[in-house]
Coordinates of C-alpha atoms in Angstrom, one line a residue:
M440 CA 175.8 -66.6 119.5
N441 CA 172.8 -67.5 117.3
A442 CA 171.6 -70.7 118.8
P443 CA 167.8 -70.9 119.1
I444 CA 166.6 -71.0 122.8
L445 CA 164.0 -73.5 124.3
V446 CA 162.3 -72.5 127.5
T447 CA 160.5 -75.7 128.9
G448 CA 159.3 -77.4 132.2
L449 CA 156.1 -78.5 133.3
P450 CA 153.0 -76.3 132.7
R451 CA 152.4 -73.8 135.6
S452 CA 156.2 -73.6 136.1
G453 CA 156.8 -70.3 134.6
T454 CA 157.9 -70.9 131.1
S455 CA 155.9 -68.3 129.6
W456 CA 157.0 -65.6 131.8
T457 CA 160.5 -66.5 131.5
G458 CA 160.2 -66.7 127.7
R459 CA 158.5 -63.3 127.6
M460 CA 161.1 -61.5 129.7
L461 CA 164.0 -63.0 127.8
T462 CA 162.3 -61.4 124.6
A463 CA 162.2 -58.1 126.4
G464 CA 165.5 -56.9 124.8
G465 CA 164.2 -57.6 121.3
G466 CA 166.8 -59.9 120.1
L467 CA 164.4 -62.8 120.1
V468 CA 161.2 -64.0 118.1
Y469 CA 158.9 -65.8 120.6
V470 CA 157.2 -69.0 119.4
N471 CA 154.3 -70.1 121.5
E472 CA 154.1 -74.2 122.1
P473 CA 154.4 -75.4 118.8
L474 CA 154.0 -79.1 120.6
N475 CA 150.9 -78.3 122.3
P476 CA 148.3 -80.9 121.0
Q477 CA 145.5 -78.4 121.4
H478 CA 144.6 -76.0 118.8
P479 CA 145.4 -73.0 119.5
P480 CA 148.2 -72.8 120.2
G481 CA 149.4 -76.0 118.4
R482 CA 148.4 -77.6 115.3
C483 CA 149.5 -74.5 113.2
P484 CA 151.7 -76.2 110.4
G485 CA 152.9 -72.8 109.4
V486 CA 154.8 -72.6 112.7
L487 CA 155.7 -76.4 113.0
N488 CA 154.8 -78.4 109.9
A489 CA 154.5 -82.0 111.8
E490 CA 151.7 -83.9 113.4
V491 CA 151.9 -83.8 117.3
T492 CA 150.2 -87.0 118.4
H493 CA 150.8 -86.7 122.3
R494 CA 151.1 -84.5 125.0
F495 CA 154.7 -84.2 126.0
Q496 CA 155.6 -85.6 122.6
Y497 CA 159.0 -87.5 122.7
I498 CA 161.6 -86.9 120.0
C499 CA 164.9 -88.6 119.5
R500 CA 167.0 -89.6 116.8
D501 CA 165.1 -92.9 116.3
N502 CA 161.7 -90.9 115.1
E503 CA 163.2 -87.6 114.0
D504 CA 162.6 -88.1 110.3
T505 CA 159.6 -85.6 110.4
W506 CA 160.6 -83.5 113.2
L507 CA 164.0 -82.5 112.5
P508 CA 163.3 -80.6 109.1
A509 CA 160.0 -79.4 110.5
F510 CA 161.8 -77.7 113.8
R511 CA 164.8 -76.7 111.5
D512 CA 162.2 -74.5 109.8
T513 CA 160.8 -73.3 112.9
V514 CA 164.0 -72.3 114.5
A515 CA 165.2 -70.9 111.2
L516 CA 161.9 -68.7 111.3
R517 CA 160.7 -70.1 108.0
Y518 CA 156.9 -69.8 108.2
R519 CA 155.0 -72.4 106.2
F520 CA 152.2 -70.2 104.7
A521 CA 150.7 -72.8 102.2
A522 CA 150.7 -75.5 104.8
E523 CA 149.0 -73.2 107.4
L524 CA 146.3 -72.1 104.9
R525 CA 145.4 -75.6 103.8
R526 CA 144.7 -76.6 107.5
N527 CA 143.4 -73.6 109.5
R528 CA 141.1 -70.8 107.7
S529 CA 139.1 -69.3 110.4
P530 CA 139.2 -65.5 110.9
Y531 CA 141.2 -66.2 114.4
D532 CA 143.7 -68.4 112.4
L533 CA 144.1 -66.0 109.6
A534 CA 144.7 -63.3 112.2
R535 CA 147.3 -65.7 113.8
L536 CA 148.8 -66.4 110.1
V537 CA 149.5 -62.8 109.6
R538 CA 150.9 -62.2 113.2
Y539 CA 153.3 -65.2 113.2
G540 CA 154.0 -64.9 109.3
T541 CA 155.0 -61.2 109.8
A542 CA 157.0 -61.9 112.8
F543 CA 159.0 -64.9 111.5
T544 CA 159.9 -63.1 108.1
A545 CA 161.1 -59.8 109.9
G546 CA 163.0 -61.9 112.4
R547 CA 164.7 -63.7 109.7
L548 CA 165.5 -60.4 107.8
R549 CA 167.0 -59.2 110.9
R550 CA 168.8 -62.2 111.7
A551 CA 166.9 -62.7 115.2
R552 CA 166.8 -66.0 117.1
A553 CA 163.9 -68.0 117.8
L554 CA 162.8 -68.5 121.4
L555 CA 160.5 -71.6 121.8
D556 CA 158.3 -71.5 124.8
D557 CA 157.1 -75.1 125.1
P558 CA 156.2 -77.0 128.4
F559 CA 155.4 -80.1 126.2
A560 CA 158.9 -80.4 125.0
V561 CA 160.3 -81.0 128.5
L562 CA 160.9 -84.8 128.0
S563 CA 162.7 -84.3 124.7
A564 CA 165.1 -81.4 126.0
G565 CA 168.2 -83.5 125.0
W566 CA 167.1 -83.7 121.3
F567 CA 166.5 -80.2 121.2
A568 CA 169.9 -79.6 122.6
D569 CA 171.9 -82.1 120.3
R570 CA 170.0 -81.9 117.1
L571 CA 168.9 -78.2 116.9
G572 CA 171.6 -76.7 118.9
C573 CA 169.2 -75.1 121.5
Q574 CA 170.2 -73.5 124.5
V575 CA 167.6 -75.2 126.9
I576 CA 166.3 -73.7 129.9
V577 CA 164.3 -76.0 132.1
L578 CA 161.9 -74.3 134.7
R579 CA 161.5 -76.3 137.9
R580 CA 158.8 -75.2 140.4
D581 CA 158.6 -76.3 144.0
P582 CA 156.5 -79.4 144.0
V583 CA 154.0 -78.3 146.7
S584 CA 153.2 -75.2 144.5
F585 CA 153.3 -77.0 141.3
V586 CA 150.4 -79.4 142.4
A587 CA 148.6 -76.8 144.2
S588 CA 148.3 -74.8 140.8
W589 CA 147.3 -77.9 139.0
Q590 CA 144.7 -78.4 141.7
R591 CA 143.4 -74.9 141.6
L592 CA 143.0 -75.3 137.7
G593 CA 141.3 -78.5 137.7
W594 CA 144.1 -80.2 135.6
T595 CA 145.4 -83.7 135.5
I596 CA 147.7 -85.9 133.5
H597 CA 146.7 -88.8 131.3
F598 CA 149.8 -91.2 131.9
R599 CA 148.7 -92.9 128.6
D600 CA 150.2 -90.1 126.6
L601 CA 153.6 -91.1 128.2
L602 CA 153.1 -94.9 128.1
D603 CA 152.0 -95.1 124.4
Q604 CA 155.3 -93.8 123.6
P605 CA 157.6 -96.9 123.3
L606 CA 160.7 -94.8 122.6
L607 CA 160.1 -92.7 125.8
V608 CA 159.6 -95.8 128.0
R609 CA 162.7 -97.3 126.2
D610 CA 165.1 -94.5 126.8
H611 CA 163.5 -93.5 130.2
P612 CA 162.4 -96.7 131.8
E613 CA 161.2 -95.1 135.0
V614 CA 158.1 -93.7 132.9
A615 CA 156.9 -97.2 133.0
Q616 CA 156.3 -97.0 136.9
V617 CA 153.4 -94.5 136.2
G618 CA 151.4 -97.5 134.8
A619 CA 149.9 -98.3 138.1
L620 CA 148.3 -94.6 138.1
A621 CA 147.1 -94.8 134.6
D622 CA 143.3 -95.0 135.3
S623 CA 143.6 -93.2 138.7
T624 CA 141.2 -90.5 139.5
D625 CA 143.5 -89.1 142.3
R626 CA 144.6 -85.7 140.6
I627 CA 146.9 -84.9 143.5
T628 CA 149.0 -88.1 143.4
K629 CA 149.2 -88.0 139.7
A630 CA 150.4 -84.3 139.5
A631 CA 153.0 -85.2 142.3
T632 CA 154.2 -88.2 140.5
L633 CA 154.4 -86.2 137.2
W634 CA 156.5 -83.8 138.9
R635 CA 158.8 -86.2 140.6
L636 CA 159.2 -88.3 137.0
T637 CA 159.9 -85.0 135.0
D638 CA 162.4 -83.7 137.8
T639 CA 164.4 -87.3 137.6
I640 CA 164.4 -87.0 133.8
T641 CA 165.5 -83.5 133.4
T642 CA 168.1 -83.9 136.0
H643 CA 169.6 -86.8 134.1
L644 CA 169.3 -84.9 130.9
A645 CA 171.2 -81.8 132.3
A646 CA 174.1 -83.9 133.6
R647 CA 174.5 -85.3 130.1
H648 CA 174.1 -82.1 128.0
P649 CA 176.0 -79.1 128.7
G650 CA 173.5 -77.1 126.6
I651 CA 170.7 -77.7 129.2
Q652 CA 170.6 -75.7 132.5
V653 CA 167.9 -76.0 135.2
V654 CA 166.5 -72.9 136.6
Q655 CA 164.5 -72.7 139.9
Y656 CA 161.5 -70.9 139.3
E657 CA 161.2 -69.5 143.0
D658 CA 164.8 -68.2 142.6
L659 CA 163.9 -66.3 139.5
A660 CA 160.8 -64.9 140.9
R661 CA 162.6 -63.6 144.1
D662 CA 165.2 -61.7 142.2
P663 CA 164.1 -61.2 138.6
L664 CA 166.5 -58.8 137.6
G665 CA 169.6 -60.4 139.1
G666 CA 168.1 -63.7 137.8
F667 CA 167.4 -62.6 134.1
H668 CA 170.5 -60.8 133.8
T669 CA 172.3 -64.2 134.4
L670 CA 170.4 -65.8 132.0
Y671 CA 170.8 -63.1 129.3
D672 CA 174.7 -63.6 129.8
R673 CA 174.3 -67.4 129.6
T674 CA 172.4 -67.3 126.5
G675 CA 174.4 -64.5 124.7
L676 CA 171.5 -62.1 124.6
E677 CA 172.5 -58.4 125.4
W678 CA 171.5 -56.8 128.7
S679 CA 170.1 -53.4 127.4
P680 CA 168.5 -50.7 129.3
R681 CA 165.5 -51.6 127.3
A682 CA 165.6 -55.1 128.7
E683 CA 166.2 -53.9 132.4
K684 CA 163.3 -51.3 132.0
R685 CA 160.7 -53.9 130.6
I686 CA 161.6 -56.7 132.9
T687 CA 161.3 -54.2 136.0
H688 CA 158.1 -52.9 134.8
A689 CA 156.9 -56.5 134.3
C690 CA 158.1 -57.9 137.7
T691 CA 157.8 -55.1 140.0
A692 CA 154.5 -54.2 141.6
P693 CA 153.8 -50.6 142.3
I694 CA 153.9 -49.3 145.9
T695 CA 150.5 -48.4 147.1

């Protein structure tokens, strides 16, 4: 099984942790948030040679002309050195180019699979499953914990990022309902609304696409060894002593 893997879900739902634990076995190349509109980690054409215009960018067949070839390069681990150098040349960017360029090239030579860790792909999970053949894991976190985490960090959602994407509103009409909160400063209500909206959309997507599975973050955190063993089996990854050891070390606090 050589399909790429997409780990997604709203930010602060455990996607990075899950992605890192899936790479513990050594069969994957980790790709961090190519659809993040903030640089870094996004806006790196070496990793994804396409222009991200919105948070939670919506991709479907009707706008895939640029996205499909770009993501085909990404999941095939073809790093675009020239495109990266044309855009990003700071010392940090050059170090990142070396790190990603080396990881992509080495991964391609050993026929590794790409793992995309990208919360901003959550609304496009169906496209990733259908058009790129991704096995998609959607992390769902308890809504109270999710909202509390966003509050603690001072985060908010700018619903214009969703409303200004006509294809998203067309395919998921429930998005239009957040228009009433577009100018609201009530961060708790907006975060709760985002959670509810995303949960509705991803539940519908998972019902229509067999390549999408929804995983409860709290269940995974409660039993990481058992939970990740199951995810390894479902995604065709080898559950090895190396993977078990690394996951145990990362997820088990020492007894004091």
